[in-house]
Tab-separated table of C-alpha atoms in Angstrom:
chain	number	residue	atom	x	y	z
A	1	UNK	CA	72.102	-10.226	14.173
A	2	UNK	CA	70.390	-8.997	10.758
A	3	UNK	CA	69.123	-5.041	10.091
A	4	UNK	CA	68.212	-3.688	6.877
A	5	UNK	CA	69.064	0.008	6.732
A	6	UNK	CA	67.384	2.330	4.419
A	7	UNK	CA	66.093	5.963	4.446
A	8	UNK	CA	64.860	8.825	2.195
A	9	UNK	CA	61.908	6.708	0.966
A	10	UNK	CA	59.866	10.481	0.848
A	11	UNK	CA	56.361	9.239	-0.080
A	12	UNK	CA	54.431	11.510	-2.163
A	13	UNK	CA	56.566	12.924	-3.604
A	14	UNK	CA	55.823	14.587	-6.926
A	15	UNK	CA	58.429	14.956	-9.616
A	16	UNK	CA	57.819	18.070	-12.186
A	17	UNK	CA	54.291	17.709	-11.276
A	18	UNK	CA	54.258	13.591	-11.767
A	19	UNK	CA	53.086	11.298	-9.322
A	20	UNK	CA	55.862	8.747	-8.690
A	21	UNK	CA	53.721	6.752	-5.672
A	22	UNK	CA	53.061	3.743	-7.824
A	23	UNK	CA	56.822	3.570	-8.488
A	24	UNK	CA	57.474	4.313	-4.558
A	25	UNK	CA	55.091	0.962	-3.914
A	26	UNK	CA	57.109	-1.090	-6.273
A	27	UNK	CA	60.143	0.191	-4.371
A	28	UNK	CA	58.470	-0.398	-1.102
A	29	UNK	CA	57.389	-3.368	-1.637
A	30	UNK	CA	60.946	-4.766	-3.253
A	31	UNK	CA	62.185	-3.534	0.458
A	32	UNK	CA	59.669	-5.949	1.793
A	33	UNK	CA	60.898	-8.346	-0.277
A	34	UNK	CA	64.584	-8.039	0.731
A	35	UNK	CA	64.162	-7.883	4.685
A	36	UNK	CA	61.438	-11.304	4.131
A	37	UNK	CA	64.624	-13.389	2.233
A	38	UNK	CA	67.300	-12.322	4.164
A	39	UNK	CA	65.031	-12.770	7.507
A	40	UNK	CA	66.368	-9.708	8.870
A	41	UNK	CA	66.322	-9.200	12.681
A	42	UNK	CA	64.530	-5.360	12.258
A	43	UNK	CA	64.411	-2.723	9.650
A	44	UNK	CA	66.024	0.671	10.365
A	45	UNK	CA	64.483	3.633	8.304
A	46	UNK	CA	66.630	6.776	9.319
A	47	UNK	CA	63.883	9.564	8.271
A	48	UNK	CA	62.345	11.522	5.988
A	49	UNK	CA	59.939	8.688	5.157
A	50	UNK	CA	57.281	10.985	4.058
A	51	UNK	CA	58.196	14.086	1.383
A	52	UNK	CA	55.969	16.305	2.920
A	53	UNK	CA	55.196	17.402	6.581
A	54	UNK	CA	51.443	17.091	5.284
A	55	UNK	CA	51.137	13.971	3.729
A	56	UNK	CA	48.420	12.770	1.968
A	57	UNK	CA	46.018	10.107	2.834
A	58	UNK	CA	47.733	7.943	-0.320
A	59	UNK	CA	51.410	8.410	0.992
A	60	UNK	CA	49.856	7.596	4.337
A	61	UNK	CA	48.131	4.881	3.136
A	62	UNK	CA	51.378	3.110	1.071
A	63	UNK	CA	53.474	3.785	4.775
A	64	UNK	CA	51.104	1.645	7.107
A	65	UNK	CA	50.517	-0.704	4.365
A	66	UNK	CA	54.423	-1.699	3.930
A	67	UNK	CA	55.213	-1.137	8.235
A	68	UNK	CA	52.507	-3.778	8.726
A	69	UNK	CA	53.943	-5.918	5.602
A	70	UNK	CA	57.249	-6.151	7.493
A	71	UNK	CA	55.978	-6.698	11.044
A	72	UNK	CA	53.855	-8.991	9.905
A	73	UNK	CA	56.695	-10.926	8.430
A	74	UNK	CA	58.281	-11.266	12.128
A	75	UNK	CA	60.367	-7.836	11.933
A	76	UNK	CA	60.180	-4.637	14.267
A	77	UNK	CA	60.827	-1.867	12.758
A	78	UNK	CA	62.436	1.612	14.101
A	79	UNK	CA	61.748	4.441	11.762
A	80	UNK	CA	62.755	8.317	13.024
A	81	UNK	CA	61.473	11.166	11.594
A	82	UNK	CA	63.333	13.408	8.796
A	83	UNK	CA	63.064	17.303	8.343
A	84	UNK	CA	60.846	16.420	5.706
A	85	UNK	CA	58.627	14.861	8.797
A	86	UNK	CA	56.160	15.709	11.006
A	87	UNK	CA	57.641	14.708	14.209
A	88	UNK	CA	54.487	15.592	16.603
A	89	UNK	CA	52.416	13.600	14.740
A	90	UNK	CA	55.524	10.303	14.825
A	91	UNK	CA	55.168	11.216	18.651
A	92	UNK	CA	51.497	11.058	18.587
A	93	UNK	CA	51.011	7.811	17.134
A	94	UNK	CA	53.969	5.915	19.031
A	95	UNK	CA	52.218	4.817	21.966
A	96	UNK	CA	50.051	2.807	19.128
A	97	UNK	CA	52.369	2.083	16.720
A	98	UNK	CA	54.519	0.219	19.933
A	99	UNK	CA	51.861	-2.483	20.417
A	100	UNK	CA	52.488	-3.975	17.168
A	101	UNK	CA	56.416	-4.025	17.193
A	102	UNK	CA	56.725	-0.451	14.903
A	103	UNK	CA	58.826	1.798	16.672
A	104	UNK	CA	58.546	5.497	15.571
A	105	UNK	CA	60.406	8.294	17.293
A	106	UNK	CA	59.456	11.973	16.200
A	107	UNK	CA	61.613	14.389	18.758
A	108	UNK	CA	64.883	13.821	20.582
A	109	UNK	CA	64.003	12.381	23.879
A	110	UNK	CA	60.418	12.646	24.161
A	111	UNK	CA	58.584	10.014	25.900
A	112	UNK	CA	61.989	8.136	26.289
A	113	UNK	CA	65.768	8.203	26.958
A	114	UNK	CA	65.984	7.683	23.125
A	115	UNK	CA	67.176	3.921	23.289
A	116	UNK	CA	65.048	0.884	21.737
A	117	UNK	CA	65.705	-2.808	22.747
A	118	UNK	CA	65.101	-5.501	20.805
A	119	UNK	CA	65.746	-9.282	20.872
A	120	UNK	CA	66.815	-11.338	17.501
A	121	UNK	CA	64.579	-14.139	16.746
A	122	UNK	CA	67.178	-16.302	15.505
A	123	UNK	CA	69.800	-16.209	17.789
A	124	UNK	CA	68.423	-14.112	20.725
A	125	UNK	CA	71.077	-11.965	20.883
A	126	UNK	CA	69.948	-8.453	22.183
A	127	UNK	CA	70.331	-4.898	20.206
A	128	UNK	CA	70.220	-1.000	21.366
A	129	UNK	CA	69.181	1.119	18.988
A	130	UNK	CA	69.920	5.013	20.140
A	131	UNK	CA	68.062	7.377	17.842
A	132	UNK	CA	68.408	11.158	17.034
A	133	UNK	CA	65.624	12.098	14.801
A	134	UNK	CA	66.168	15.795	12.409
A	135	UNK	CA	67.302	18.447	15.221
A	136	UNK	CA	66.871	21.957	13.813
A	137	UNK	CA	68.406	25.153	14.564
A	138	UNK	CA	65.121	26.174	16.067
A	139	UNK	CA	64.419	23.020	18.492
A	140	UNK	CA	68.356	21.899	19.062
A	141	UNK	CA	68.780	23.423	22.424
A	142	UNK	CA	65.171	21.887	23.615
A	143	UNK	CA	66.014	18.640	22.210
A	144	UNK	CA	69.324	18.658	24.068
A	145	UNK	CA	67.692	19.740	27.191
A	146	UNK	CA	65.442	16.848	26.749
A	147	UNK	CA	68.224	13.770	26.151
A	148	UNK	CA	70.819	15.250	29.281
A	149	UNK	CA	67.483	15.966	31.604
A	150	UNK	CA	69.830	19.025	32.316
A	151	UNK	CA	70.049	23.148	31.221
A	152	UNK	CA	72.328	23.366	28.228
A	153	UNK	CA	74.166	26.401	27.297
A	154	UNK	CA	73.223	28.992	24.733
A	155	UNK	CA	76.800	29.895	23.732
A	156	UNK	CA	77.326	26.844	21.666
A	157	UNK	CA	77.270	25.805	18.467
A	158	UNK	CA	74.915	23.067	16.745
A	159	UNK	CA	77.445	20.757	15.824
A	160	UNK	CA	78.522	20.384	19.811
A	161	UNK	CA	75.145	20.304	20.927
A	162	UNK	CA	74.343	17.407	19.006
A	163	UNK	CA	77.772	15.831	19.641
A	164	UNK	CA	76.651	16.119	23.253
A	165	UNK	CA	73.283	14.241	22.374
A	166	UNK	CA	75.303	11.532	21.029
A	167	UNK	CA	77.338	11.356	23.880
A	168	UNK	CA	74.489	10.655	25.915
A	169	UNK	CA	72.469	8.297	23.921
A	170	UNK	CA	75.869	6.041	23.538
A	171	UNK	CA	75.294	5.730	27.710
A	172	UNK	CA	72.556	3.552	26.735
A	173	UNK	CA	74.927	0.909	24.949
A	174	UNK	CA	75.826	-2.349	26.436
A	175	UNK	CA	78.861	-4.918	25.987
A	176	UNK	CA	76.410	-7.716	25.995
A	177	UNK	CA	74.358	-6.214	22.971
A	178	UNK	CA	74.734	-4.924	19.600
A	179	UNK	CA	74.375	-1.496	19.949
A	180	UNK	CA	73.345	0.767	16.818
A	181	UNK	CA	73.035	4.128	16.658
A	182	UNK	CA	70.126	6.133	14.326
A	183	UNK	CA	70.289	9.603	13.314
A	184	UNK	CA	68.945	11.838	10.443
A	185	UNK	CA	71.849	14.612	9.839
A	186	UNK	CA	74.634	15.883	7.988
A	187	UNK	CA	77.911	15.184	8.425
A	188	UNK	CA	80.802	17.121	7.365
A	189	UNK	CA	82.691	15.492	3.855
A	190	UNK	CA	79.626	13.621	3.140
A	191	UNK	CA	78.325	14.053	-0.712
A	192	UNK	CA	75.366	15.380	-1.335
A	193	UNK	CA	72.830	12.873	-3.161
A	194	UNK	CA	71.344	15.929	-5.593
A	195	UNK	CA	67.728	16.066	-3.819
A	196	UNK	CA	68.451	17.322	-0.503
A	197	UNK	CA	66.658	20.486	1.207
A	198	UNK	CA	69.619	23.042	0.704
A	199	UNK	CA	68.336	25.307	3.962
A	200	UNK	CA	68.775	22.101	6.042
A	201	UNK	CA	71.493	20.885	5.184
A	202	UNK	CA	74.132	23.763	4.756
A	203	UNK	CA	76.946	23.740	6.576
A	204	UNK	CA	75.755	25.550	9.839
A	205	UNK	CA	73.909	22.134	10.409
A	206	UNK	CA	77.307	19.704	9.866
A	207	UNK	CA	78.295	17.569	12.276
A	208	UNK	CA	82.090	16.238	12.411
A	209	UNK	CA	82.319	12.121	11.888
A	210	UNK	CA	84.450	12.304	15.458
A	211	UNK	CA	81.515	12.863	17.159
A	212	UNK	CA	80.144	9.380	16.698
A	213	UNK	CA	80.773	6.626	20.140
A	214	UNK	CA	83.123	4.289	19.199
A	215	UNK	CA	81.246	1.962	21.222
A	216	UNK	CA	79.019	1.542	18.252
A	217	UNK	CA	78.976	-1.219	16.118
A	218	UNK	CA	76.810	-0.060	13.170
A	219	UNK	CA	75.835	4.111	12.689
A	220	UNK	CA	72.696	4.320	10.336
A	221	UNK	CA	72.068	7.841	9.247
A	222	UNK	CA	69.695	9.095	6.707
A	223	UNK	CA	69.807	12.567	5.037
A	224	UNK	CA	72.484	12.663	2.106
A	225	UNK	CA	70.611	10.457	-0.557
A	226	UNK	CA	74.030	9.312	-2.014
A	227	UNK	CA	75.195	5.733	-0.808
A	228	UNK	CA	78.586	6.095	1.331
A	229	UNK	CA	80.273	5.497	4.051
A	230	UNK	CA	82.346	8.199	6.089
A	231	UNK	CA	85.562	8.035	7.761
A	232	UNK	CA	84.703	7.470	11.518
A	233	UNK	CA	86.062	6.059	14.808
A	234	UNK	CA	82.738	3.447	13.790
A	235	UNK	CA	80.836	1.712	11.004
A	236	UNK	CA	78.999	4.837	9.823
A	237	UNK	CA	77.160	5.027	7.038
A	238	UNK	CA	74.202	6.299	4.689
A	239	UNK	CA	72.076	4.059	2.784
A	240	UNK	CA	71.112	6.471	0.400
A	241	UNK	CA	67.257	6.730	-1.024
A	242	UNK	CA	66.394	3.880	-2.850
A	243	UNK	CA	64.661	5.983	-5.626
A	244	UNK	CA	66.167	9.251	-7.137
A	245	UNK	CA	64.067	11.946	-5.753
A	246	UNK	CA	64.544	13.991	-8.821
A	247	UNK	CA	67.087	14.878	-11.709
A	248	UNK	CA	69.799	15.839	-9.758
A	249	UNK	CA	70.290	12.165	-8.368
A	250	UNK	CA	70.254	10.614	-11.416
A	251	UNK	CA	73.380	8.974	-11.276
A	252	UNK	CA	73.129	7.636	-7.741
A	253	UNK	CA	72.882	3.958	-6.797
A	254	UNK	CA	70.098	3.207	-5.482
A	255	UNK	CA	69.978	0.120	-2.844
A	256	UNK	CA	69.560	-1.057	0.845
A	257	UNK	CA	72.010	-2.070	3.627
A	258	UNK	CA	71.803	-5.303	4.985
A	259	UNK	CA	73.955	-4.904	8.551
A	260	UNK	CA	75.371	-7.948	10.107
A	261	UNK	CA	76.803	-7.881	13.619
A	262	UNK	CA	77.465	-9.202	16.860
A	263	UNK	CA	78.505	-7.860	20.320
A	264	UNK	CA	81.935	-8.102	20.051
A	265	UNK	CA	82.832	-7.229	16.480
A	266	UNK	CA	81.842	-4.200	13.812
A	267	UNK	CA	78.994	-4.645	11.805
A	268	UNK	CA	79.849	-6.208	7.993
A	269	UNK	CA	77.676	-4.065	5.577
A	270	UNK	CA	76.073	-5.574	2.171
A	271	UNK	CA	74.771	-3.243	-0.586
A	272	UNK	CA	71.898	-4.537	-2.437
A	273	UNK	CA	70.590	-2.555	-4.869
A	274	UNK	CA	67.022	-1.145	-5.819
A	275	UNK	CA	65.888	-2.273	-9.315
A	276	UNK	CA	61.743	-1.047	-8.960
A	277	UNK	CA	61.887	3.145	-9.467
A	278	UNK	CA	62.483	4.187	-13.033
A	279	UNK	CA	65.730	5.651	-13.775
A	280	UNK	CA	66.049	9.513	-14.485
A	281	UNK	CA	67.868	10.599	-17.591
A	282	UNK	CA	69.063	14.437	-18.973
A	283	UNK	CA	69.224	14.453	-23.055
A	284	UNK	CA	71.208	17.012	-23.964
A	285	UNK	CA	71.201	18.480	-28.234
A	286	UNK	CA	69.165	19.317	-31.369
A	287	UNK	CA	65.500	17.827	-32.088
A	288	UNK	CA	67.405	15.217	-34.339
A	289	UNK	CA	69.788	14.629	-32.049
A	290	UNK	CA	67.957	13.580	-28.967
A	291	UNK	CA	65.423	11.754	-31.375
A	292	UNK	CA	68.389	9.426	-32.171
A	293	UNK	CA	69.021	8.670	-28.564
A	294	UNK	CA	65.080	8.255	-27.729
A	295	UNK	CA	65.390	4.459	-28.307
A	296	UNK	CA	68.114	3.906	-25.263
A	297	UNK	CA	65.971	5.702	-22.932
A	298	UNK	CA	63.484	2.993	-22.800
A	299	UNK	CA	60.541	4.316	-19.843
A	300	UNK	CA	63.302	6.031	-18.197
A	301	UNK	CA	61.749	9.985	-16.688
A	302	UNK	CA	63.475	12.112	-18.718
A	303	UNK	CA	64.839	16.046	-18.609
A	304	UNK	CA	65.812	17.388	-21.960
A	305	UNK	CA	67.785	20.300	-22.863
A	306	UNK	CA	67.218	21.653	-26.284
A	307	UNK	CA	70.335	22.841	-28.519
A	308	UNK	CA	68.293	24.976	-30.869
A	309	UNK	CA	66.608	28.007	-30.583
A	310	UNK	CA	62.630	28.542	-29.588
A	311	UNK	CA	60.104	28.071	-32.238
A	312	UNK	CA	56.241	27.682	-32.602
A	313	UNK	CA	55.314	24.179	-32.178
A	314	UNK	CA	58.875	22.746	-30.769
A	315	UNK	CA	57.613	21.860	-27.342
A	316	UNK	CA	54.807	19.581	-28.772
A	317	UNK	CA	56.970	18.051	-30.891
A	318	UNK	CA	59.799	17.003	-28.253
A	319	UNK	CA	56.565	15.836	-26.191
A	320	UNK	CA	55.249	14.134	-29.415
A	321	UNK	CA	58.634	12.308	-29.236
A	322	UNK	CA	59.243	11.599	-25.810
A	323	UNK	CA	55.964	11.194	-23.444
A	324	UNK	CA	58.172	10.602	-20.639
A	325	UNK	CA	59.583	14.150	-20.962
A	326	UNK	CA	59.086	15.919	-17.544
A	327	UNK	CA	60.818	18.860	-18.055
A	328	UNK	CA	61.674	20.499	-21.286
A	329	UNK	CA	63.932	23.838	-21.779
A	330	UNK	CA	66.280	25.582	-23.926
A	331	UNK	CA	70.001	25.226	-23.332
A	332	UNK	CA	71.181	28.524	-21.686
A	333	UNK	CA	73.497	28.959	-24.623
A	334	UNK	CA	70.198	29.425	-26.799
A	335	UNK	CA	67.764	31.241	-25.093
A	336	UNK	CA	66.651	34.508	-25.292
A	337	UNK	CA	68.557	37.224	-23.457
A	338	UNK	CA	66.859	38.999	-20.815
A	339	UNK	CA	65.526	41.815	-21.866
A	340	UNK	CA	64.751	44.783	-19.391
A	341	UNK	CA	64.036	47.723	-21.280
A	342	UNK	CA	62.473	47.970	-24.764
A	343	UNK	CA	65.002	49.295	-27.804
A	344	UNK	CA	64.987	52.940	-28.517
A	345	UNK	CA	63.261	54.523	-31.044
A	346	UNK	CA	64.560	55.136	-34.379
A	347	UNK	CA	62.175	58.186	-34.841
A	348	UNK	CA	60.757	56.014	-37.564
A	349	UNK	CA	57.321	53.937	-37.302
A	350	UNK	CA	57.357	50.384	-37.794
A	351	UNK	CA	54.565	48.635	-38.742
A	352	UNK	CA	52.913	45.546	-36.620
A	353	UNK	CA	54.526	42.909	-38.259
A	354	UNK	CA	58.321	45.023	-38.119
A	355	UNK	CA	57.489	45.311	-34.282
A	356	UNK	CA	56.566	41.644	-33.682
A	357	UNK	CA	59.638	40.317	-35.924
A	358	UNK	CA	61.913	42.262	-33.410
A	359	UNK	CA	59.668	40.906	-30.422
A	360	UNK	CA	60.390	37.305	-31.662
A	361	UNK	CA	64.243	38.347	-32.540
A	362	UNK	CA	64.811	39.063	-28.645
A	363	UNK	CA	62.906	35.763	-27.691
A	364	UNK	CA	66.062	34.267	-29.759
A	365	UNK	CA	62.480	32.893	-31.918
A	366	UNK	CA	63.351	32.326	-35.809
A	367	UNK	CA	60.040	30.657	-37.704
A	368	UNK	CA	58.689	32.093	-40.540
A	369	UNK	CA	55.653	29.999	-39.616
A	370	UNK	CA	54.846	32.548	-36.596
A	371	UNK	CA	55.265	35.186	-38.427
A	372	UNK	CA	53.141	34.353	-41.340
A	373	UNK	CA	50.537	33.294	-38.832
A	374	UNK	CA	51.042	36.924	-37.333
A	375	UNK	CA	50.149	38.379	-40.387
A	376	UNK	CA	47.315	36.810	-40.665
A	377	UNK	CA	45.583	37.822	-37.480
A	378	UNK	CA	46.330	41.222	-38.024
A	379	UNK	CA	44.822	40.785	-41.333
A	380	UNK	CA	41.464	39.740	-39.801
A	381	UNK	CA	41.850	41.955	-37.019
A	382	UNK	CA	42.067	44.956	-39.276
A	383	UNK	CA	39.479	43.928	-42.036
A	384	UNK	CA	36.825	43.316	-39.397
């Protein structure tokens, strides 16, 4: 059997203030592309599909438009919600989504023991997919409760509660079927892609590769958007986003799993990679410098870092330079110190332009252009 594993698409989201969902639909729809030619048995997308709990009616929009591309292509799809999901509302529209082959699953156990069946169309070979959708410190115990249809103990820690979870979706696994487990977490020794949530994903929420059933033949996680696999008693791996979510994951791979398997043997794991989003590039130096590497950045999002110090006019001219600037700043080496209390008083009075040249001088600001056009004002001001 065929899957195509991929997670972290998070629709909508916004980078420095930019709308990236035409890129995400070139993305999406080179997905489409992939599972369509490589006639892929389903397509596993291990959470945080949307960027926002809220989405809006765009993002939502772009999702049902690429689910329905890929059903409508032949392929079910299982999808599980992220933290950066609204599970109640993946919950609310399962019973819908079913009908048409699109499996979504919101919270741990609700509605079902967790476990989705499906049959390959080529070779009709059946798999198990167990899922675990985001668990947070808030809902774990519930969510645990829910799985083992039993009390669960307050004294224990996250990282053995879900273990536990995983223990009991694994009892849904057969000899006679590829079984595949789903889950949207961290585990411990993975690498952070750049563009995670930090409060969900420090290390009270790790979970130790051992607690992964060896009965699997294929673990699909989502969460970390860096591509990698981790040491496990299984095939476990992240898939990575296939766009960089912002500047921190600018050096990341970006591609898809394609997972082949059968009952009886661990699942053989193809990168392909992601060629749609725009890359995301840092330029780091002087005005003249970075103008001399503007050429190699081609329509690549960029973040610069100024070597120089503030002046009148220097922003425009980097965006003058570069329209694909997103975020311009000074290198910390050149900025202005902070400054929390004004200097003391010589005893002697300074005149406006004296006070505004030492304004400017702890602003780390050195243009003779500002200050003329200081002088001027005041000149106005004071003759009117």
């Amino acid at each position: 059997m065929r899957f195509l594993h991929t997670s972290d698409w998070h629709i909508g989201k916004t980078l420095k203030g930019h709308s990236r969902l035409a890129e995400q639909s070139a993305v999406l729809e080179e997905i489409v592309g992939i599972a369509r030619q490589h006639e892929v048995d389903a397509v596993l997308i291990a959470g945080d599909i949307y960027d926002s709990a809220a989405p809006s009616a765009e993002a939502q929009q772009l999702l049902v438009r690429t689910l329905l591309e890929i059903r409508n292509s032949g392929m079910p799809v299982i999808a599980i919600a992220g933290n950066h999901d609204h599970a109640p509302t993946f919950d609310a529209y399962r019973p819908l989504m079913n009908e048409v082959g699109i499996h979504l699953v919101g919270t741990p156990g609700a509605g079902s023991d967790g476990a989705i069946e499906i049959t390959a169309r080529s070779t009709g070979e059946s798999a198990v997919i167990a899922t675990l959708p985001f668990v947070s410190q808030r809902t774990v115990i519930r969510a645990a409760e829910l799985i083992a249809n039993t009390p669960v103990m307050n004294s224990i820690s996250y990282a053995q509660r879900v273990e536990d979870m995983l223990t009991v979706l694994a009892r849904a696994f057969r000899p006679d079927a590829v079984n595949i487990l789903m889950a949207h977490l961290t585990v411990t020794g993975g690498k952070f892609g750049g563009g995670e949530r930090d409060s969900q994903s420090i290390f009270e929420y790790h979970v130790p590769a051992s607690a992964f059933p060896v009965e699997a033949q294929y673990v699909a996680l989502g969460h970390l958007h860096r591509r990698q696999a981790i040491g496990a008693p299984c095939p476990v791996h992240y898939s990575g986003s296939p766009i960089s979510i912002d500047f921190g994951e600018q050096d990341n791979e970006s591609v898809v799993c394609l997972i082949e398997a059968t009952p009886s043997t661990p699942a053989k794991v193809t990168d392909i990679p992601i060629k749609s989003g725009r890359r995301l590039m840092t330029l780091r130096g002087t005005l003249a410098e970075i103008e001399s590497r503007a050429r190699g950045a081609g329509d690549a999002f960029l973040r610069v870092q100024l070597k120089e110090p503030a002046r009148a006019g220097l922003l425009e001219e980097v965006r003058d330079l570069l329209p694909n600037a997103l975020d311009i700043r000074i290198d910390p080496a050149f900025a202005a110190p902070n400054a929390t209390t004004r200097p003391a008083s010589s005893g002697i009075e300074r005149t406006p332009a004296e006070l505004f040249a030492e304004y400017c001088a702890t602003k780390n600001m050195d243009d003779p252009r500002l200050a003329a056009l200081f002088a001027r004002l005041h000149d106005a001001i004071s003759e009117s």
